[in-house]
PDB file of C-alpha atoms in Angstrom:
ATOM      1  CA  MET P 544      19.327  15.354   2.999  1.00 56.00           C
ATOM      2  CA  THR P 545      18.529  12.591   5.640  1.00 66.00           C
ATOM      3  CA  PRO P 546      18.509   9.149   3.682  1.00 71.00           C
ATOM      4  CA  GLY P 547      14.891   7.898   3.767  1.00 84.00           C
ATOM      5  CA  ILE P 548      13.885   4.913   5.698  1.00 93.00           C
ATOM      6  CA  LEU P 549      13.270   2.698   2.627  1.00 96.00           C
ATOM      7  CA  GLN P 550      15.347   3.723  -0.255  1.00 95.00           C
ATOM      8  CA  ALA P 551      14.958   2.403  -4.088  1.00 96.00           C
ATOM      9  CA  ASN P 552      18.267   2.630  -5.930  1.00 96.00           C
ATOM     10  CA  ALA P 553      18.162   2.494  -9.819  1.00 96.00           C
ATOM     11  CA  ILE P 554      16.063  -0.580  -9.216  1.00 96.00           C
ATOM     12  CA  THR P 555      15.158  -2.845 -12.692  1.00 97.00           C
ATOM     13  CA  PHE P 556      12.721  -6.058 -12.597  1.00 96.00           C
ATOM     14  CA  LYS P 557      11.876  -8.684 -15.155  1.00 94.00           C
ATOM     15  CA  TYR P 558      10.015 -11.763 -14.719  1.00 92.00           C
ATOM     16  CA  ASP P 559      11.534 -14.947 -15.795  1.00 88.00           C
ATOM     17  CA  SER P 560       8.679 -15.704 -18.664  1.00 83.00           C
ATOM     18  CA  ALA P 561       9.119 -11.953 -20.082  1.00 82.00           C
ATOM     19  CA  ASP P 562      10.886 -10.374 -22.656  1.00 85.00           C
ATOM     20  CA  GLN P 563      10.839  -6.600 -21.223  1.00 90.00           C
ATOM     21  CA  ALA P 564      11.611  -5.157 -17.785  1.00 93.00           C
ATOM     22  CA  ALA P 565       8.503  -4.888 -15.802  1.00 95.00           C
ATOM     23  CA  LEU P 566      10.513  -1.959 -13.844  1.00 96.00           C
ATOM     24  CA  LYS P 567      13.160   0.307 -15.399  1.00 96.00           C
ATOM     25  CA  GLU P 568      15.769   2.175 -12.840  1.00 96.00           C
ATOM     26  CA  ILE P 569      12.996   2.749 -10.391  1.00 96.00           C
ATOM     27  CA  SER P 570      14.797   5.248  -8.021  1.00 95.00           C
ATOM     28  CA  PHE P 571      12.915   7.022  -5.084  1.00 94.00           C
ATOM     29  CA  ASP P 572      13.065   7.716  -1.256  1.00 94.00           C
ATOM     30  CA  VAL P 573      10.513   7.128   1.449  1.00 95.00           C
ATOM     31  CA  TYR P 574      11.007   9.097   4.674  1.00 93.00           C
ATOM     32  CA  PRO P 575       9.902   7.895   8.093  1.00 93.00           C
ATOM     33  CA  GLY P 576       6.005   8.911   9.067  1.00 92.00           C
ATOM     34  CA  SER P 577       5.219   9.949   5.783  1.00 94.00           C
ATOM     35  CA  VAL P 578       2.538   9.111   3.154  1.00 96.00           C
ATOM     36  CA  THR P 579       3.855   8.100  -0.133  1.00 96.00           C
ATOM     37  CA  ALA P 580       1.585   7.313  -3.256  1.00 96.00           C
ATOM     38  CA  ILE P 581       2.694   5.091  -6.123  1.00 97.00           C
ATOM     39  CA  LEU P 582       0.358   6.760  -8.521  1.00 96.00           C
ATOM     40  CA  GLY P 583      -0.458   5.386 -12.227  1.00 95.00           C
ATOM     41  CA  PRO P 584      -2.777   3.805 -14.658  1.00 93.00           C
ATOM     42  CA  ASN P 585      -3.500   0.117 -14.436  1.00 91.00           C
ATOM     43  CA  GLY P 586      -0.310  -1.788 -15.803  1.00 91.00           C
ATOM     44  CA  ALA P 587       2.186   0.662 -14.556  1.00 94.00           C
ATOM     45  CA  GLY P 588       4.182  -1.893 -12.427  1.00 95.00           C
ATOM     46  CA  LYS P 589       2.608  -0.343  -9.053  1.00 95.00           C
ATOM     47  CA  THR P 590       2.025  -3.829  -7.390  1.00 95.00           C
ATOM     48  CA  THR P 591       5.447  -5.317  -8.485  1.00 95.00           C
ATOM     49  CA  LEU P 592       7.097  -2.538  -7.099  1.00 96.00           C
ATOM     50  CA  LEU P 593       5.205  -3.107  -3.724  1.00 96.00           C
ATOM     51  CA  HIS P 594       6.571  -6.561  -3.960  1.00 95.00           C
ATOM     52  CA  LEU P 595      10.048  -5.611  -4.460  1.00 96.00           C
ATOM     53  CA  LEU P 596       9.783  -3.243  -1.575  1.00 96.00           C
ATOM     54  CA  LEU P 597       8.661  -6.147   0.483  1.00 94.00           C
ATOM     55  CA  GLY P 598      10.856  -8.300  -0.406  1.00 92.00           C
ATOM     56  CA  LEU P 599       9.057 -10.573  -2.354  1.00 91.00           C
ATOM     57  CA  ASN P 600      10.676 -10.593  -5.200  1.00 92.00           C
ATOM     58  CA  ARG P 601      14.845  -9.289  -6.037  1.00 93.00           C
ATOM     59  CA  PRO P 602      15.542  -6.883  -8.593  1.00 95.00           C
ATOM     60  CA  VAL P 603      18.027  -7.866 -11.229  1.00 95.00           C
ATOM     61  CA  SER P 604      19.723  -4.612 -10.897  1.00 96.00           C
ATOM     62  CA  GLY P 605      19.638  -1.882  -8.707  1.00 96.00           C
ATOM     63  CA  THR P 606      19.340  -1.868  -4.462  1.00 96.00           C
ATOM     64  CA  ILE P 607      16.527  -1.630  -2.077  1.00 96.00           C
ATOM     65  CA  LEU P 608      17.694  -0.369   1.479  1.00 96.00           C
ATOM     66  CA  LEU P 609      15.723  -0.759   4.590  1.00 96.00           C
ATOM     67  CA  ASN P 610      17.449   1.557   7.579  1.00 94.00           C
ATOM     68  CA  ASN P 611      20.276   2.025   4.813  1.00 93.00           C
ATOM     69  CA  LYS P 612      20.788  -2.018   4.984  1.00 95.00           C
ATOM     70  CA  PRO P 613      20.443  -4.010   2.001  1.00 95.00           C
ATOM     71  CA  ILE P 614      16.641  -5.866   2.060  1.00 95.00           C
ATOM     72  CA  ASN P 615      18.088  -9.258   1.124  1.00 92.00           C
ATOM     73  CA  GLN P 616      20.358  -9.004   4.366  1.00 94.00           C
ATOM     74  CA  TYR P 617      16.744  -9.275   6.450  1.00 94.00           C
ATOM     75  CA  SER P 618      15.371 -12.592   7.429  1.00 91.00           C
ATOM     76  CA  ARG P 619      11.678 -12.934   6.397  1.00 89.00           C
ATOM     77  CA  HIS P 620      10.811 -13.175  10.444  1.00 88.00           C
ATOM     78  CA  GLU P 621      12.829  -9.763  10.342  1.00 92.00           C
ATOM     79  CA  LEU P 622      11.116  -8.005   7.456  1.00 93.00           C
ATOM     80  CA  SER P 623       7.901  -9.208   8.585  1.00 92.00           C
ATOM     81  CA  ARG P 624       8.276  -7.398  11.962  1.00 93.00           C
ATOM     82  CA  GLN P 625       9.118  -4.016   9.789  1.00 94.00           C
ATOM     83  CA  ILE P 626       6.860  -3.955   6.920  1.00 96.00           C
ATOM     84  CA  GLY P 627       3.349  -5.237   6.061  1.00 94.00           C
ATOM     85  CA  LEU P 628       1.394  -5.241   3.282  1.00 94.00           C
ATOM     86  CA  VAL P 629      -2.321  -5.078   2.532  1.00 95.00           C
ATOM     87  CA  PRO P 630      -2.876  -6.863  -1.174  1.00 93.00           C
ATOM     88  CA  GLN P 631      -5.806  -5.677  -3.169  1.00 88.00           C
ATOM     89  CA  SER P 632      -7.189  -9.305  -2.777  1.00 83.00           C
ATOM     90  CA  GLU P 633      -6.545 -12.440  -1.200  1.00 85.00           C
ATOM     91  CA  TYR P 634      -7.661 -16.126  -1.733  1.00 83.00           C
ATOM     92  CA  VAL P 635      -8.418 -17.654   1.788  1.00 84.00           C
ATOM     93  CA  PRO P 636      -8.838 -21.485   1.282  1.00 80.00           C
ATOM     94  CA  PHE P 637      -9.870 -22.129   5.050  1.00 85.00           C
ATOM     95  CA  ALA P 638     -13.031 -20.717   6.804  1.00 89.00           C
ATOM     96  CA  TYR P 639     -11.384 -18.593   9.097  1.00 92.00           C
ATOM     97  CA  SER P 640     -13.480 -16.663  11.493  1.00 96.00           C
ATOM     98  CA  VAL P 641     -12.404 -13.090  11.172  1.00 97.00           C
ATOM     99  CA  LEU P 642     -10.978 -12.935  14.532  1.00 97.00           C
ATOM    100  CA  GLU P 643      -8.933 -15.871  13.527  1.00 96.00           C
ATOM    101  CA  PHE P 644      -7.611 -14.586  10.415  1.00 97.00           C
ATOM    102  CA  VAL P 645      -6.592 -11.037  11.837  1.00 97.00           C
ATOM    103  CA  THR P 646      -4.625 -12.699  14.571  1.00 97.00           C
ATOM    104  CA  LEU P 647      -2.244 -14.357  11.586  1.00 95.00           C
ATOM    105  CA  GLY P 648      -1.050 -11.055  11.693  1.00 96.00           C
ATOM    106  CA  ARG P 649       0.967 -11.837  15.004  1.00 96.00           C
ATOM    107  CA  ALA P 650       2.918 -14.834  13.349  1.00 94.00           C
ATOM    108  CA  PRO P 651       5.928 -12.250  13.206  1.00 94.00           C
ATOM    109  CA  TYR P 652       5.895 -12.374  17.139  1.00 94.00           C
ATOM    110  CA  LEU P 653       5.605 -15.751  17.571  1.00 93.00           C
ATOM    111  CA  GLY P 654       7.577 -19.010  17.657  1.00 88.00           C
ATOM    112  CA  PRO P 655       7.426 -22.055  15.547  1.00 87.00           C
ATOM    113  CA  LEU P 656       4.223 -23.540  16.372  1.00 86.00           C
ATOM    114  CA  GLU P 657       3.269 -21.132  19.279  1.00 90.00           C
ATOM    115  CA  LEU P 658      -0.191 -20.126  19.709  1.00 91.00           C
ATOM    116  CA  PRO P 659      -1.200 -16.960  19.874  1.00 94.00           C
ATOM    117  CA  GLY P 660      -1.751 -15.654  23.817  1.00 95.00           C
ATOM    118  CA  GLU P 661      -3.984 -13.344  25.415  1.00 96.00           C
ATOM    119  CA  LYS P 662      -1.868 -10.442  24.528  1.00 97.00           C
ATOM    120  CA  ASP P 663      -1.868 -11.277  20.969  1.00 97.00           C
ATOM    121  CA  LEU P 664      -5.737 -11.351  20.748  1.00 97.00           C
ATOM    122  CA  GLN P 665      -5.926  -8.276  22.069  1.00 97.00           C
ATOM    123  CA  ILE P 666      -3.870  -6.607  19.711  1.00 97.00           C
ATOM    124  CA  ALA P 667      -6.406  -8.660  16.943  1.00 97.00           C
ATOM    125  CA  LEU P 668      -9.434  -6.883  18.566  1.00 97.00           C
ATOM    126  CA  THR P 669      -8.050  -3.135  18.494  1.00 96.00           C
ATOM    127  CA  ALA P 670      -7.001  -3.859  15.181  1.00 96.00           C
ATOM    128  CA  MET P 671     -10.830  -4.910  13.970  1.00 96.00           C
ATOM    129  CA  LYS P 672     -12.115  -2.242  16.449  1.00 94.00           C
ATOM    130  CA  ASP P 673      -9.852   0.374  14.603  1.00 91.00           C
ATOM    131  CA  VAL P 674     -10.878  -0.664  11.370  1.00 90.00           C
ATOM    132  CA  GLY P 675     -14.677  -0.672  12.375  1.00 90.00           C
ATOM    133  CA  ILE P 676     -15.200  -4.384  11.858  1.00 94.00           C
ATOM    134  CA  SER P 677     -15.667  -5.664  15.644  1.00 96.00           C
ATOM    135  CA  HIS P 678     -19.267  -6.972  14.443  1.00 97.00           C
ATOM    136  CA  LEU P 679     -17.905  -9.363  12.146  1.00 97.00           C
ATOM    137  CA  GLU P 680     -15.711 -11.272  14.710  1.00 96.00           C
ATOM    138  CA  ASN P 681     -17.413 -14.491  14.435  1.00 96.00           C
ATOM    139  CA  ARG P 682     -18.110 -14.261  10.550  1.00 96.00           C
ATOM    140  CA  ALA P 683     -16.326 -16.795   8.122  1.00 96.00           C
ATOM    141  CA  ILE P 684     -14.054 -15.124   5.604  1.00 94.00           C
ATOM    142  CA  PRO P 685     -15.342 -16.820   2.615  1.00 92.00           C
ATOM    143  CA  GLU P 686     -18.986 -15.128   3.479  1.00 93.00           C
ATOM    144  CA  LEU P 687     -17.439 -11.516   3.343  1.00 92.00           C
ATOM    145  CA  SER P 688     -18.370  -9.440   0.871  1.00 89.00           C
ATOM    146  CA  GLY P 689     -15.383  -7.464  -1.206  1.00 86.00           C
ATOM    147  CA  GLY P 690     -15.494  -4.498   0.479  1.00 85.00           C
ATOM    148  CA  GLU P 691     -15.705  -6.288   3.995  1.00 90.00           C
ATOM    149  CA  LEU P 692     -12.268  -8.730   3.133  1.00 91.00           C
ATOM    150  CA  GLN P 693     -10.588  -5.568   2.140  1.00 89.00           C
ATOM    151  CA  LEU P 694     -11.031  -4.046   5.259  1.00 91.00           C
ATOM    152  CA  VAL P 695     -10.238  -7.249   7.242  1.00 94.00           C
ATOM    153  CA  LEU P 696      -6.942  -7.438   5.531  1.00 94.00           C
ATOM    154  CA  LEU P 697      -6.353  -3.818   6.631  1.00 94.00           C
ATOM    155  CA  ALA P 698      -7.214  -5.225  10.356  1.00 95.00           C
ATOM    156  CA  ARG P 699      -4.440  -7.959   9.803  1.00 96.00           C
ATOM    157  CA  ALA P 700      -1.861  -5.744   8.893  1.00 95.00           C
ATOM    158  CA  LEU P 701      -2.388  -3.482  11.911  1.00 95.00           C
ATOM    159  CA  CYS P 702      -2.560  -6.365  14.118  1.00 96.00           C
ATOM    160  CA  GLN P 703       1.182  -7.049  12.887  1.00 95.00           C
ATOM    161  CA  GLN P 704       1.911  -3.652  13.576  1.00 95.00           C
ATOM    162  CA  PRO P 705       4.643  -2.760  11.197  1.00 94.00           C
ATOM    163  CA  ARG P 706       6.947   0.471  10.685  1.00 94.00           C
ATOM    164  CA  ILE P 707       5.898   0.561   7.239  1.00 96.00           C
ATOM    165  CA  LEU P 708       2.891  -0.502   5.805  1.00 97.00           C
ATOM    166  CA  LEU P 709       2.280  -1.180   2.152  1.00 97.00           C
ATOM    167  CA  LEU P 710      -1.288  -1.257   0.762  1.00 97.00           C
ATOM    168  CA  ASP P 711      -2.315  -2.310  -2.770  1.00 95.00           C
ATOM    169  CA  GLU P 712      -5.028  -0.156  -4.078  1.00 92.00           C
ATOM    170  CA  PRO P 713      -6.116   0.143  -0.983  1.00 90.00           C
ATOM    171  CA  THR P 714      -9.755   1.846  -1.734  1.00 84.00           C
ATOM    172  CA  SER P 715     -10.332   0.169  -5.055  1.00 80.00           C
ATOM    173  CA  HIS P 716     -13.123  -2.281  -3.717  1.00 75.00           C
ATOM    174  CA  LEU P 717     -14.593   0.019  -1.151  1.00 78.00           C
ATOM    175  CA  ASP P 718     -17.779   1.994  -1.307  1.00 81.00           C
ATOM    176  CA  LEU P 719     -17.574   5.934  -0.517  1.00 82.00           C
ATOM    177  CA  SER P 720     -18.434   5.134   3.376  1.00 82.00           C
ATOM    178  CA  ASN P 721     -15.376   2.278   3.729  1.00 81.00           C
ATOM    179  CA  ARG P 722     -13.226   4.522   1.580  1.00 83.00           C
ATOM    180  CA  ASN P 723     -13.178   7.340   4.108  1.00 83.00           C
ATOM    181  CA  ILE P 724     -13.127   4.908   6.989  1.00 84.00           C
ATOM    182  CA  THR P 725      -9.587   3.406   5.323  1.00 86.00           C
ATOM    183  CA  LEU P 726      -8.195   6.951   4.291  1.00 87.00           C
ATOM    184  CA  ARG P 727      -8.915   8.288   7.881  1.00 88.00           C
ATOM    185  CA  ILE P 728      -7.074   5.231   9.673  1.00 89.00           C
ATOM    186  CA  LEU P 729      -4.353   6.083   7.168  1.00 91.00           C
ATOM    187  CA  ASN P 730      -4.281   9.341   8.550  1.00 90.00           C
ATOM    188  CA  GLN P 731      -4.224   8.351  11.969  1.00 90.00           C
ATOM    189  CA  LEU P 732      -1.414   5.783  11.523  1.00 91.00           C
ATOM    190  CA  ARG P 733       0.552   8.507   9.877  1.00 92.00           C
ATOM    191  CA  ALA P 734      -0.158  10.468  13.016  1.00 91.00           C
ATOM    192  CA  ALA P 735       1.202   7.827  15.162  1.00 90.00           C
ATOM    193  CA  GLY P 736       4.198   7.635  13.365  1.00 91.00           C
ATOM    194  CA  THR P 737       3.670   4.874  10.527  1.00 94.00           C
ATOM    195  CA  THR P 738       5.255   5.056   7.143  1.00 96.00           C
ATOM    196  CA  ILE P 739       2.481   4.298   4.465  1.00 97.00           C
ATOM    197  CA  ILE P 740       3.223   3.366   0.859  1.00 97.00           C
ATOM    198  CA  PHE P 741       0.243   2.735  -1.386  1.00 96.00           C
ATOM    199  CA  SER P 742      -0.336   2.527  -4.800  1.00 96.00           C
ATOM    200  CA  THR P 743      -3.453   3.937  -6.455  1.00 94.00           C
ATOM    201  CA  HIS P 744      -4.874   4.382 -10.260  1.00 91.00           C
ATOM    202  CA  ASP P 745      -7.143   7.384  -8.596  1.00 90.00           C
ATOM    203  CA  PRO P 746      -4.942  10.520  -8.309  1.00 91.00           C
ATOM    204  CA  GLU P 747      -7.830  12.274  -6.151  1.00 87.00           C
ATOM    205  CA  ALA P 748      -7.448   9.461  -3.233  1.00 88.00           C
ATOM    206  CA  ALA P 749      -3.648  10.031  -3.543  1.00 91.00           C
ATOM    207  CA  ALA P 750      -4.080  13.969  -3.059  1.00 91.00           C
ATOM    208  CA  LEU P 751      -6.328  13.352  -0.238  1.00 89.00           C
ATOM    209  CA  ILE P 752      -3.657  12.064   2.020  1.00 91.00           C
ATOM    210  CA  ALA P 753      -0.134  11.426   0.444  1.00 94.00           C
ATOM    211  CA  ASP P 754       2.800  13.772   1.300  1.00 92.00           C
ATOM    212  CA  HIS P 755       4.960  12.286  -1.577  1.00 95.00           C
ATOM    213  CA  LEU P 756       3.984  10.865  -5.415  1.00 96.00           C
ATOM    214  CA  VAL P 757       5.850   8.563  -7.217  1.00 97.00           C
ATOM    215  CA  LEU P 758       4.026   9.080 -10.935  1.00 97.00           C
ATOM    216  CA  MET P 759       4.256   5.811 -13.183  1.00 97.00           C
ATOM    217  CA  ARG P 760       4.024   4.859 -16.682  1.00 95.00           C
ATOM    218  CA  ALA P 761       4.991   1.617 -18.354  1.00 95.00           C
ATOM    219  CA  GLY P 762       7.362   0.391 -15.675  1.00 95.00           C
ATOM    220  CA  GLN P 763       9.317   3.816 -15.017  1.00 96.00           C
ATOM    221  CA  VAL P 764       9.155   6.801 -12.993  1.00 96.00           C
ATOM    222  CA  LEU P 765       8.043   9.905 -14.491  1.00 95.00           C
ATOM    223  CA  ASP P 766       8.490  12.016 -11.906  1.00 95.00           C
ATOM    224  CA  SER P 767       8.329  12.007  -7.909  1.00 94.00           C
ATOM    225  CA  GLY P 768       8.383  14.505  -5.117  1.00 94.00           C
ATOM    226  CA  GLY P 769       5.620  16.707  -3.417  1.00 93.00           C
ATOM    227  CA  LEU P 770       2.125  17.000  -4.427  1.00 91.00           C
ATOM    228  CA  ASP P 771       2.819  20.734  -5.169  1.00 89.00           C
ATOM    229  CA  LYS P 772       5.979  19.579  -7.600  1.00 92.00           C
ATOM    230  CA  VAL P 773       4.492  16.818  -9.641  1.00 94.00           C
ATOM    231  CA  PHE P 774       0.597  16.743  -9.119  1.00 94.00           C
ATOM    232  CA  THR P 775       0.007  18.775 -11.976  1.00 93.00           C
ATOM    233  CA  SER P 776      -2.093  18.767 -15.276  1.00 93.00           C
ATOM    234  CA  GLU P 777       0.836  18.217 -17.421  1.00 94.00           C
ATOM    235  CA  MET P 778       2.169  15.764 -15.574  1.00 94.00           C
ATOM    236  CA  LEU P 779      -1.072  13.413 -14.848  1.00 94.00           C
ATOM    237  CA  SER P 780      -1.556  14.197 -18.409  1.00 94.00           C
ATOM    238  CA  LYS P 781       1.478  12.235 -19.066  1.00 95.00           C
ATOM    239  CA  VAL P 782       1.086   9.380 -16.746  1.00 94.00           C
ATOM    240  CA  TYR P 783      -2.469   8.675 -18.056  1.00 93.00           C
ATOM    241  CA  GLY P 784      -1.795   9.249 -21.669  1.00 92.00           C
ATOM    242  CA  THR P 785      -4.853  11.563 -21.905  1.00 91.00           C
ATOM    243  CA  PRO P 786      -5.394  15.276 -21.409  1.00 92.00           C
ATOM    244  CA  VAL P 787      -6.501  16.268 -17.518  1.00 89.00           C
ATOM    245  CA  GLU P 788      -6.550  19.295 -15.784  1.00 92.00           C
ATOM    246  CA  VAL P 789      -5.954  19.673 -11.945  1.00 90.00           C
ATOM    247  CA  VAL P 790      -8.509  22.162 -10.452  1.00 89.00           C
ATOM    248  CA  HIS P 791      -8.580  23.433  -7.143  1.00 84.00           C
ATOM    249  CA  PHE P 792     -12.212  23.516  -5.138  1.00 81.00           C
ATOM    250  CA  ASP P 793     -12.801  23.615  -1.416  1.00 77.00           C
ATOM    251  CA  GLY P 794      -9.499  23.142  -0.569  1.00 77.00           C
ATOM    252  CA  LEU P 795      -9.421  19.850  -2.366  1.00 80.00           C
ATOM    253  CA  ARG P 796      -7.552  18.964  -5.931  1.00 86.00           C
ATOM    254  CA  VAL P 797      -9.746  17.763  -8.229  1.00 81.00           C
ATOM    255  CA  VAL P 798      -8.923  15.960 -11.968  1.00 84.00           C
ATOM    256  CA  LYS P 799     -10.949  16.488 -14.812  1.00 82.00           C
ATOM    257  CA  SER P 800     -10.923  14.930 -17.907  1.00 78.00           C
ATOM    258  CA  MET P 801     -10.219  17.248 -20.990  1.00 73.00           C
ATOM    259  CA  GLU P 802     -10.802  14.598 -23.586  1.00 68.00           C
ATOM    260  CA  ARG P 803     -14.472  14.949 -25.392  1.00 61.00           C
ATOM    261  CA  LEU P 804     -16.459  11.600 -25.483  1.00 51.00           C
ATOM    262  CA  GLU P 805     -18.210  11.003 -28.841  1.00 54.00           C
ATOM    263  CA  VAL P 806     -21.892   9.740 -28.178  1.00 51.00           C
TER     264      VAL P 806
END
């Protein structure tokens, strides 16, 4: 099989202050134009894994390859043109307008002290339109709701025009309408050839758009593969440590908890 555009090969990672490894022997491939969901409960190590794939941290063992080249051999500038990240949240210390903040996504294409040009502004405006936040153009970032900020972070990443887009729990702070907007945008990006990797604790969100799943628990990969292979009652029960059942309803995969609640 052709190697993935992004490969994690037996990577282990430990924070300096920790006794135990946060990630242990993680391996999987991500293929061009695919959507991979990293699925697991809170504390499984999903965010840590995304930061390693972005090159923000380095594994203590194992390798991460981007286009068959070790990720640590790329400069930060080169990586920023290849991979973008939409974090769960972000503290913004300055009162940027939404347009100013989204335009920061053009930084990998600008020289030192170079200001964005008209082309950069048009790319930013298009990203805002695609996400549905054009009406927020002049709003200050501190005035936004959590859901609005999540969409602004997505627009900034689109403005970056990466080949690979990483998203950390992209629907966790969104209402149903904005959740559907986000999933629609991810589907459109996939159709345009962008490779997408997102973390989530919501199996149904993963099942809606992912081609490939990486199932995580306690810093380890329990299984990975296509939905038909790994999105099963048995595997999800292991991932979440509670009995669940996967049922098919109206063409969708729905996850039901089988645990009785005491009232």
